[in-house]
Short mmCIF file of C-alpha atoms and ligand atoms in Angstrom, two decimals:
data_model
loop_
_atom_site.label_atom_id
_atom_site.label_comp_id
_atom_site.label_asym_id
_atom_site.label_seq_id
_atom_site.Cartn_x
_atom_site.Cartn_y
_atom_site.Cartn_z
CA MET A 22 91.17 113.53 118.37
CA ALA A 23 89.51 110.09 118.35
CA ALA A 24 86.15 109.46 116.67
CA ASP A 25 83.31 110.79 118.80
CA PRO A 26 81.41 107.67 119.94
CA ASP A 27 78.20 109.60 120.67
CA LEU A 28 78.05 111.02 117.19
CA GLN A 29 78.89 107.64 115.65
CA ARG A 30 75.89 106.19 117.46
CA GLN A 31 73.33 108.63 116.10
CA PRO A 32 70.57 107.06 113.97
CA PRO A 33 70.56 107.66 110.22
CA ALA A 34 68.54 110.58 108.85
CA ARG A 35 65.86 108.40 107.29
CA GLY A 36 63.91 105.58 108.92
CA GLN A 37 63.79 104.38 112.50
CA ASP A 38 65.85 101.21 112.25
CA ARG A 39 69.40 101.43 111.12
CA PRO A 40 69.95 99.50 107.88
CA PRO A 41 72.91 97.11 107.68
CA ALA A 42 76.42 98.53 107.25
CA LEU A 43 77.60 97.71 103.71
CA ILE A 44 80.99 99.26 104.42
CA ARG A 45 82.76 98.60 107.72
CA VAL A 46 86.17 100.05 108.45
CA ARG A 47 87.95 99.33 111.72
CA GLY A 48 91.35 100.53 112.86
CA LEU A 49 92.48 101.59 109.39
CA VAL A 50 96.10 102.71 109.15
CA ASN A 51 97.60 104.20 105.98
CA ARG A 52 101.16 105.48 105.84
CA PHE A 53 103.37 106.90 103.11
CA GLY A 54 106.93 106.74 104.34
CA ARG A 55 106.98 108.70 107.57
CA GLN A 56 103.64 110.39 106.86
CA THR A 57 100.66 108.81 108.61
CA VAL A 58 97.45 109.60 106.74
CA HIS A 59 95.06 107.39 108.74
CA GLU A 60 95.67 106.16 112.28
CA GLY A 61 93.02 103.76 113.56
CA LEU A 62 90.17 105.10 111.42
CA ASP A 63 86.66 103.64 111.95
CA LEU A 64 83.67 104.16 109.67
CA ASP A 65 80.36 102.49 108.83
CA VAL A 66 78.34 103.23 105.71
CA TYR A 67 74.75 102.05 105.81
CA GLN A 68 72.71 100.54 103.02
CA GLY A 69 70.79 103.11 100.99
CA GLU A 70 72.43 106.23 102.36
CA ILE A 71 74.44 108.97 100.75
CA ILE A 72 77.36 109.62 103.05
CA GLY A 73 79.26 112.83 102.37
CA VAL A 74 82.96 112.60 103.22
CA VAL A 75 84.63 115.92 103.98
CA GLY A 76 87.97 117.08 105.33
CA GLY A 77 90.76 119.46 104.48
CA SER A 78 92.87 118.96 101.39
CA GLY A 79 95.32 116.15 102.13
CA SER A 80 93.26 114.78 105.04
CA GLY A 81 93.09 111.41 103.33
CA LYS A 82 89.68 111.28 101.65
CA SER A 83 90.90 109.89 98.33
CA VAL A 84 93.30 107.48 100.06
CA LEU A 85 90.34 106.20 102.10
CA MET A 86 88.33 105.66 98.92
CA ARG A 87 91.24 103.90 97.24
CA SER A 88 91.50 101.60 100.27
CA LEU A 89 87.77 100.84 100.08
CA ILE A 90 87.86 99.91 96.41
CA GLY A 91 90.96 97.77 96.79
CA LEU A 92 93.43 99.99 94.94
CA ARG A 93 95.53 100.43 98.04
CA ARG A 94 96.55 97.86 100.62
CA PRO A 95 96.31 99.54 104.04
CA ASP A 96 99.17 99.22 106.51
CA ALA A 97 96.77 97.88 109.14
CA GLY A 98 93.10 97.56 109.97
CA GLU A 99 90.08 95.76 108.62
CA ILE A 100 87.79 96.73 105.77
CA SER A 101 84.66 95.00 104.63
CA VAL A 102 82.77 96.21 101.55
CA LEU A 103 79.61 94.24 100.78
CA GLY A 104 80.96 91.50 103.02
CA VAL A 105 84.28 91.25 101.20
CA ASP A 106 87.81 92.42 102.01
CA PRO A 107 88.64 94.69 99.06
CA ARG A 108 92.22 93.34 99.00
CA SER A 109 91.11 89.72 98.96
CA ASP A 110 93.13 87.58 96.55
CA ASP A 111 90.13 85.36 95.86
CA PRO A 112 89.05 86.03 92.24
CA ALA A 113 85.38 85.47 93.17
CA ASP A 114 85.60 88.23 95.80
CA ARG A 115 87.26 90.60 93.34
CA LEU A 116 84.62 89.90 90.71
CA HIS A 117 81.86 90.45 93.25
CA LEU A 118 83.29 93.84 94.21
CA GLU A 119 84.02 94.96 90.66
CA ARG A 120 80.47 94.16 89.62
CA SER A 121 78.90 95.74 92.68
CA THR A 122 80.71 99.07 92.80
CA GLY A 123 80.74 101.98 90.38
CA VAL A 124 83.59 104.46 90.75
CA LEU A 125 83.99 108.04 89.64
CA PHE A 126 87.56 109.19 90.25
CA GLN A 127 88.57 112.73 91.21
CA ASP A 128 89.96 113.39 87.73
CA GLY A 129 87.16 111.72 85.76
CA ALA A 130 89.53 109.23 84.12
CA LEU A 131 87.66 108.48 80.88
CA PHE A 132 89.65 106.85 78.09
CA SER A 133 90.36 109.85 75.87
CA SER A 134 90.68 107.88 72.62
CA LEU A 135 87.32 106.12 73.08
CA THR A 136 83.90 107.66 72.49
CA VAL A 137 81.54 108.07 75.42
CA GLY A 138 79.62 104.99 74.31
CA GLU A 139 82.80 102.94 74.03
CA ASN A 140 83.87 104.11 77.47
CA VAL A 141 80.60 102.89 78.94
CA GLU A 142 80.97 99.60 77.06
CA VAL A 143 84.39 98.86 78.61
CA PRO A 144 83.06 97.35 81.87
CA LEU A 145 80.27 95.60 79.95
CA LYS A 146 82.80 93.94 77.64
CA GLU A 147 84.99 92.96 80.55
CA HIS A 148 82.25 91.46 82.70
CA HIS A 149 79.78 90.29 80.07
CA PRO A 150 81.93 89.32 77.06
CA ASP A 151 79.15 87.21 75.57
CA LEU A 152 76.67 90.05 75.23
CA PRO A 153 75.77 90.63 71.57
CA ASP A 154 77.11 93.96 70.24
CA SER A 155 73.62 95.32 69.66
CA LEU A 156 72.57 94.69 73.27
CA ARG A 157 75.79 96.18 74.61
CA TYR A 158 75.12 99.26 72.51
CA GLU A 159 71.55 99.52 73.83
CA LEU A 160 72.76 99.19 77.40
CA SER A 161 75.41 101.89 76.96
CA LEU A 162 72.78 104.19 75.43
CA LEU A 163 70.51 103.53 78.42
CA LYS A 164 73.28 104.44 80.90
CA VAL A 165 74.18 107.58 78.97
CA ARG A 166 70.55 108.67 79.04
CA LEU A 167 70.28 107.73 82.73
CA ALA A 168 73.23 110.02 83.44
CA GLY A 169 71.34 112.86 81.79
CA LEU A 170 73.25 113.08 78.51
CA PRO A 171 71.61 113.36 75.09
CA ALA A 172 71.80 110.26 72.89
CA ASP A 173 74.17 111.99 70.46
CA ALA A 174 76.81 112.21 73.22
CA LEU A 175 77.35 108.48 72.70
CA ASP A 176 79.53 109.00 69.62
CA LYS A 177 81.53 111.93 70.97
CA LEU A 178 85.06 111.82 72.34
CA PRO A 179 85.54 113.10 75.91
CA SER A 180 87.47 116.09 74.52
CA GLN A 181 84.34 117.13 72.61
CA LEU A 182 82.27 117.43 75.80
CA SER A 183 82.01 120.16 78.42
CA GLY A 184 83.37 119.46 81.91
CA GLY A 185 79.88 118.79 83.26
CA MET A 186 79.08 116.41 80.41
CA ARG A 187 82.34 114.55 81.02
CA LYS A 188 81.31 114.05 84.65
CA ARG A 189 78.00 112.65 83.44
CA ALA A 190 79.80 110.37 80.99
CA ALA A 191 82.01 109.09 83.82
CA LEU A 192 78.87 108.54 85.89
CA ALA A 193 77.31 106.60 83.00
CA ARG A 194 80.36 104.34 82.95
CA ALA A 195 80.21 103.93 86.75
CA LEU A 196 76.57 102.79 86.34
CA ALA A 197 77.34 100.38 83.49
CA LEU A 198 77.04 97.21 85.55
CA ASP A 199 74.04 98.34 87.66
CA PRO A 200 76.12 98.42 90.85
CA PRO A 201 74.31 98.81 94.18
CA MET A 202 77.14 101.02 95.46
CA LEU A 203 78.76 104.16 94.05
CA PHE A 204 82.05 105.79 95.02
CA LEU A 205 82.27 109.40 93.87
CA ASP A 206 85.38 111.53 94.46
CA GLU A 207 84.57 115.24 94.14
CA PRO A 208 81.95 114.75 91.41
CA THR A 209 80.97 118.44 91.26
CA ALA A 210 84.48 119.95 91.50
CA GLY A 211 85.04 122.38 88.64
CA LEU A 212 81.36 122.67 87.73
CA ASP A 213 79.54 125.99 87.85
CA PRO A 214 76.96 126.22 90.70
CA ILE A 215 74.01 125.46 88.41
CA GLY A 216 75.77 122.50 86.82
CA ALA A 217 76.81 121.27 90.27
CA ALA A 218 73.25 121.55 91.62
CA ALA A 219 71.93 119.62 88.60
CA PHE A 220 74.54 116.90 89.14
CA ASP A 221 73.59 116.71 92.83
CA ARG A 222 69.93 116.26 91.91
CA LEU A 223 70.89 113.55 89.44
CA ILE A 224 72.82 111.64 92.13
CA ARG A 225 69.90 111.92 94.54
CA THR A 226 67.38 110.83 91.91
CA LEU A 227 69.49 107.83 90.90
CA GLN A 228 70.14 106.90 94.50
CA GLN A 229 66.43 106.94 95.28
CA ALA A 230 65.29 105.27 92.07
CA LEU A 231 67.91 102.53 92.13
CA GLY A 232 68.32 102.19 95.91
CA LEU A 233 72.03 102.94 95.71
CA THR A 234 74.45 103.37 98.58
CA VAL A 235 76.73 106.31 97.83
CA PHE A 236 80.16 107.19 99.28
CA LEU A 237 80.62 110.75 98.15
CA ILE A 238 83.76 112.81 98.74
CA THR A 239 83.08 116.50 98.40
CA HIS A 240 84.25 119.99 99.26
CA ASP A 241 80.90 121.35 98.19
CA LEU A 242 78.81 122.56 101.12
CA ASP A 243 75.70 122.80 98.93
CA THR A 244 76.07 119.10 98.11
CA LEU A 245 76.27 118.25 101.80
CA TYR A 246 73.19 120.28 102.64
CA THR A 247 71.06 119.14 99.74
CA ILE A 248 71.70 115.42 99.22
CA CYS A 249 73.72 113.80 102.02
CA ASP A 250 72.01 111.71 104.70
CA ARG A 251 75.09 111.72 106.90
CA VAL A 252 78.45 113.41 106.85
CA ALA A 253 81.78 111.89 107.87
CA VAL A 254 84.50 114.36 108.77
CA LEU A 255 88.13 113.38 108.28
CA ALA A 256 90.61 115.24 110.48
CA ASP A 257 93.52 114.34 112.73
CA ARG A 258 94.10 111.12 110.72
CA ASN A 259 90.68 109.78 111.71
CA VAL A 260 86.93 110.16 111.26
CA VAL A 261 86.23 112.68 114.02
CA ALA A 262 82.46 112.57 113.50
CA ALA A 263 79.95 110.69 111.33
CA ALA A 264 76.37 111.84 111.75
CA PRO A 265 73.50 113.72 110.14
CA LEU A 266 74.43 117.28 109.31
CA ALA A 267 72.37 118.84 112.10
CA GLU A 268 74.53 117.04 114.64
CA ILE A 269 77.80 117.64 112.83
CA GLU A 270 77.05 121.37 112.91
CA ARG A 271 76.94 121.25 116.71
CA HIS A 272 80.28 119.44 116.98
CA ASP A 273 83.05 121.49 118.53
CA HIS A 274 86.03 120.19 116.57
CA PRO A 275 87.93 123.29 115.32
CA TRP A 276 87.95 122.20 111.66
CA ILE A 277 84.21 121.48 111.75
CA ARG A 278 83.47 124.83 113.41
CA GLU A 279 85.47 126.70 110.83
CA TYR A 280 84.06 124.76 107.88
CA PHE A 281 80.38 124.87 108.81
CA HIS A 282 80.23 128.16 110.65
CA GLY A 283 82.50 130.21 108.41
CA PRO A 284 80.86 132.53 105.83
CA ARG A 285 80.49 129.84 103.15
CA GLY A 286 79.04 127.32 105.57
CA ARG A 287 76.48 129.80 106.84
CA ALA A 288 75.49 130.75 103.27
CA ALA A 289 75.00 127.11 102.29
CA ALA A 290 72.90 126.46 105.40
CA ARG A 291 70.72 129.49 104.66
CA ALA A 292 70.26 128.41 101.03
CA ALA A 293 69.27 124.88 102.12
CA GLU A 294 66.79 126.32 104.64
CA GLY A 295 65.28 128.55 101.96
CA ALA A 296 64.93 125.64 99.54
CA ALA A 297 63.30 123.49 102.24
CA GLN A 298 60.75 126.22 102.98
CA GLU A 299 59.91 126.64 99.28
CA SER A 300 59.22 122.95 98.75
N1 ATP B 21 100.69 107.45 96.34
C1 ATP B 21 101.04 108.31 97.29
N2 ATP B 21 102.32 108.42 97.67
C2 ATP B 21 102.69 109.27 98.67
N3 ATP B 21 101.83 110.06 99.33
C3 ATP B 21 100.54 109.99 98.98
C4 ATP B 21 100.07 109.12 97.95
N4 ATP B 21 98.73 109.26 97.83
C5 ATP B 21 98.38 110.20 98.74
N5 ATP B 21 99.45 110.63 99.44
C6 ATP B 21 99.44 111.63 100.51
O1 ATP B 21 98.40 111.29 101.41
C7 ATP B 21 97.76 112.45 101.89
C8 ATP B 21 96.27 112.31 101.68
O2 ATP B 21 96.01 112.35 100.28
P1 ATP B 21 94.55 112.32 99.68
O3 ATP B 21 94.72 112.30 98.20
O4 ATP B 21 93.77 111.21 100.28
O5 ATP B 21 93.96 113.71 100.18
P2 ATP B 21 92.48 114.27 99.99
O6 ATP B 21 91.86 114.37 101.34
O7 ATP B 21 91.78 113.46 98.97
O8 ATP B 21 92.80 115.74 99.46
P3 ATP B 21 92.05 116.62 98.31
O9 ATP B 21 90.87 117.22 99.01
O10 ATP B 21 93.07 117.66 97.96
O11 ATP B 21 91.70 115.74 97.17
C9 ATP B 21 98.39 113.63 101.15
O12 ATP B 21 99.34 114.23 102.00
C10 ATP B 21 99.07 112.99 99.97
O13 ATP B 21 100.20 113.71 99.60
MG1 MG B 22 91.19 113.80 97.02
#
């Protein structure tokens, strides 16, 4: 099924005027051998929004993210991230993107032999080699605290942290260069519901305080209901809908119906309604 043009045209959840699209994807094609993962995929991500990206396992969410951050050269199509083609060979473009995007991969991907502080210092060393050690240390401490970790986490190895703390450490590293844009692949996977809810609140708080634009892949319905401004649904090798949740829920694509109107979807919707009434 092709992307639903009506849903794509819906205004964002917040504000009357649509902010500029910081990510623009048109006609994206990704293939692995004879398997086509994306076939003419279109997507816009607007400045200052949290867009939740959902879809069945293997629907191509992580491949889409890898294409957006320049780790994969698509087979066809056009991508612009902050005005730059992520596969540009121009070193200035690459530098611009590396400095402007923080990435949290599906598997966390911290350097296991480095402490949390050293992990956070890696991008600082790479992009600001002239920073004095003491300032780099202060900045890494600031990011670790911003990600909600205690200061003593700085000297710990990733293996000495809980799963939730490792996610926060990876987030601290993603924030190291003060990027305006974050890419998060399943940030709450593997966390208990309370830890996941706390991580969601952290993302929302950071996004609001720092004005971030967030591309967030998730399976977590609670995350979608509590922090996402819009949801993009990947199915049939395309984005079949990208809209605020209230409109997505009314969409009649079979995967969307099953996902949002199955028992777990209904429970998440009820919980979100309850929380909205309490506040
Ligand atoms: N490097 C690769 N080589 C071959 N096939 C790949 C490669 N990377 C991804 N794929 C295939 O592309 C499809 C989409 O993968 P992707 O990792 O994007 O799925 P996903 O939507 O992120 O799934 P999940 O929710 O399980 O993380 C899968 O069928 C996967 O096997
Ligand atoms: Mg994935």
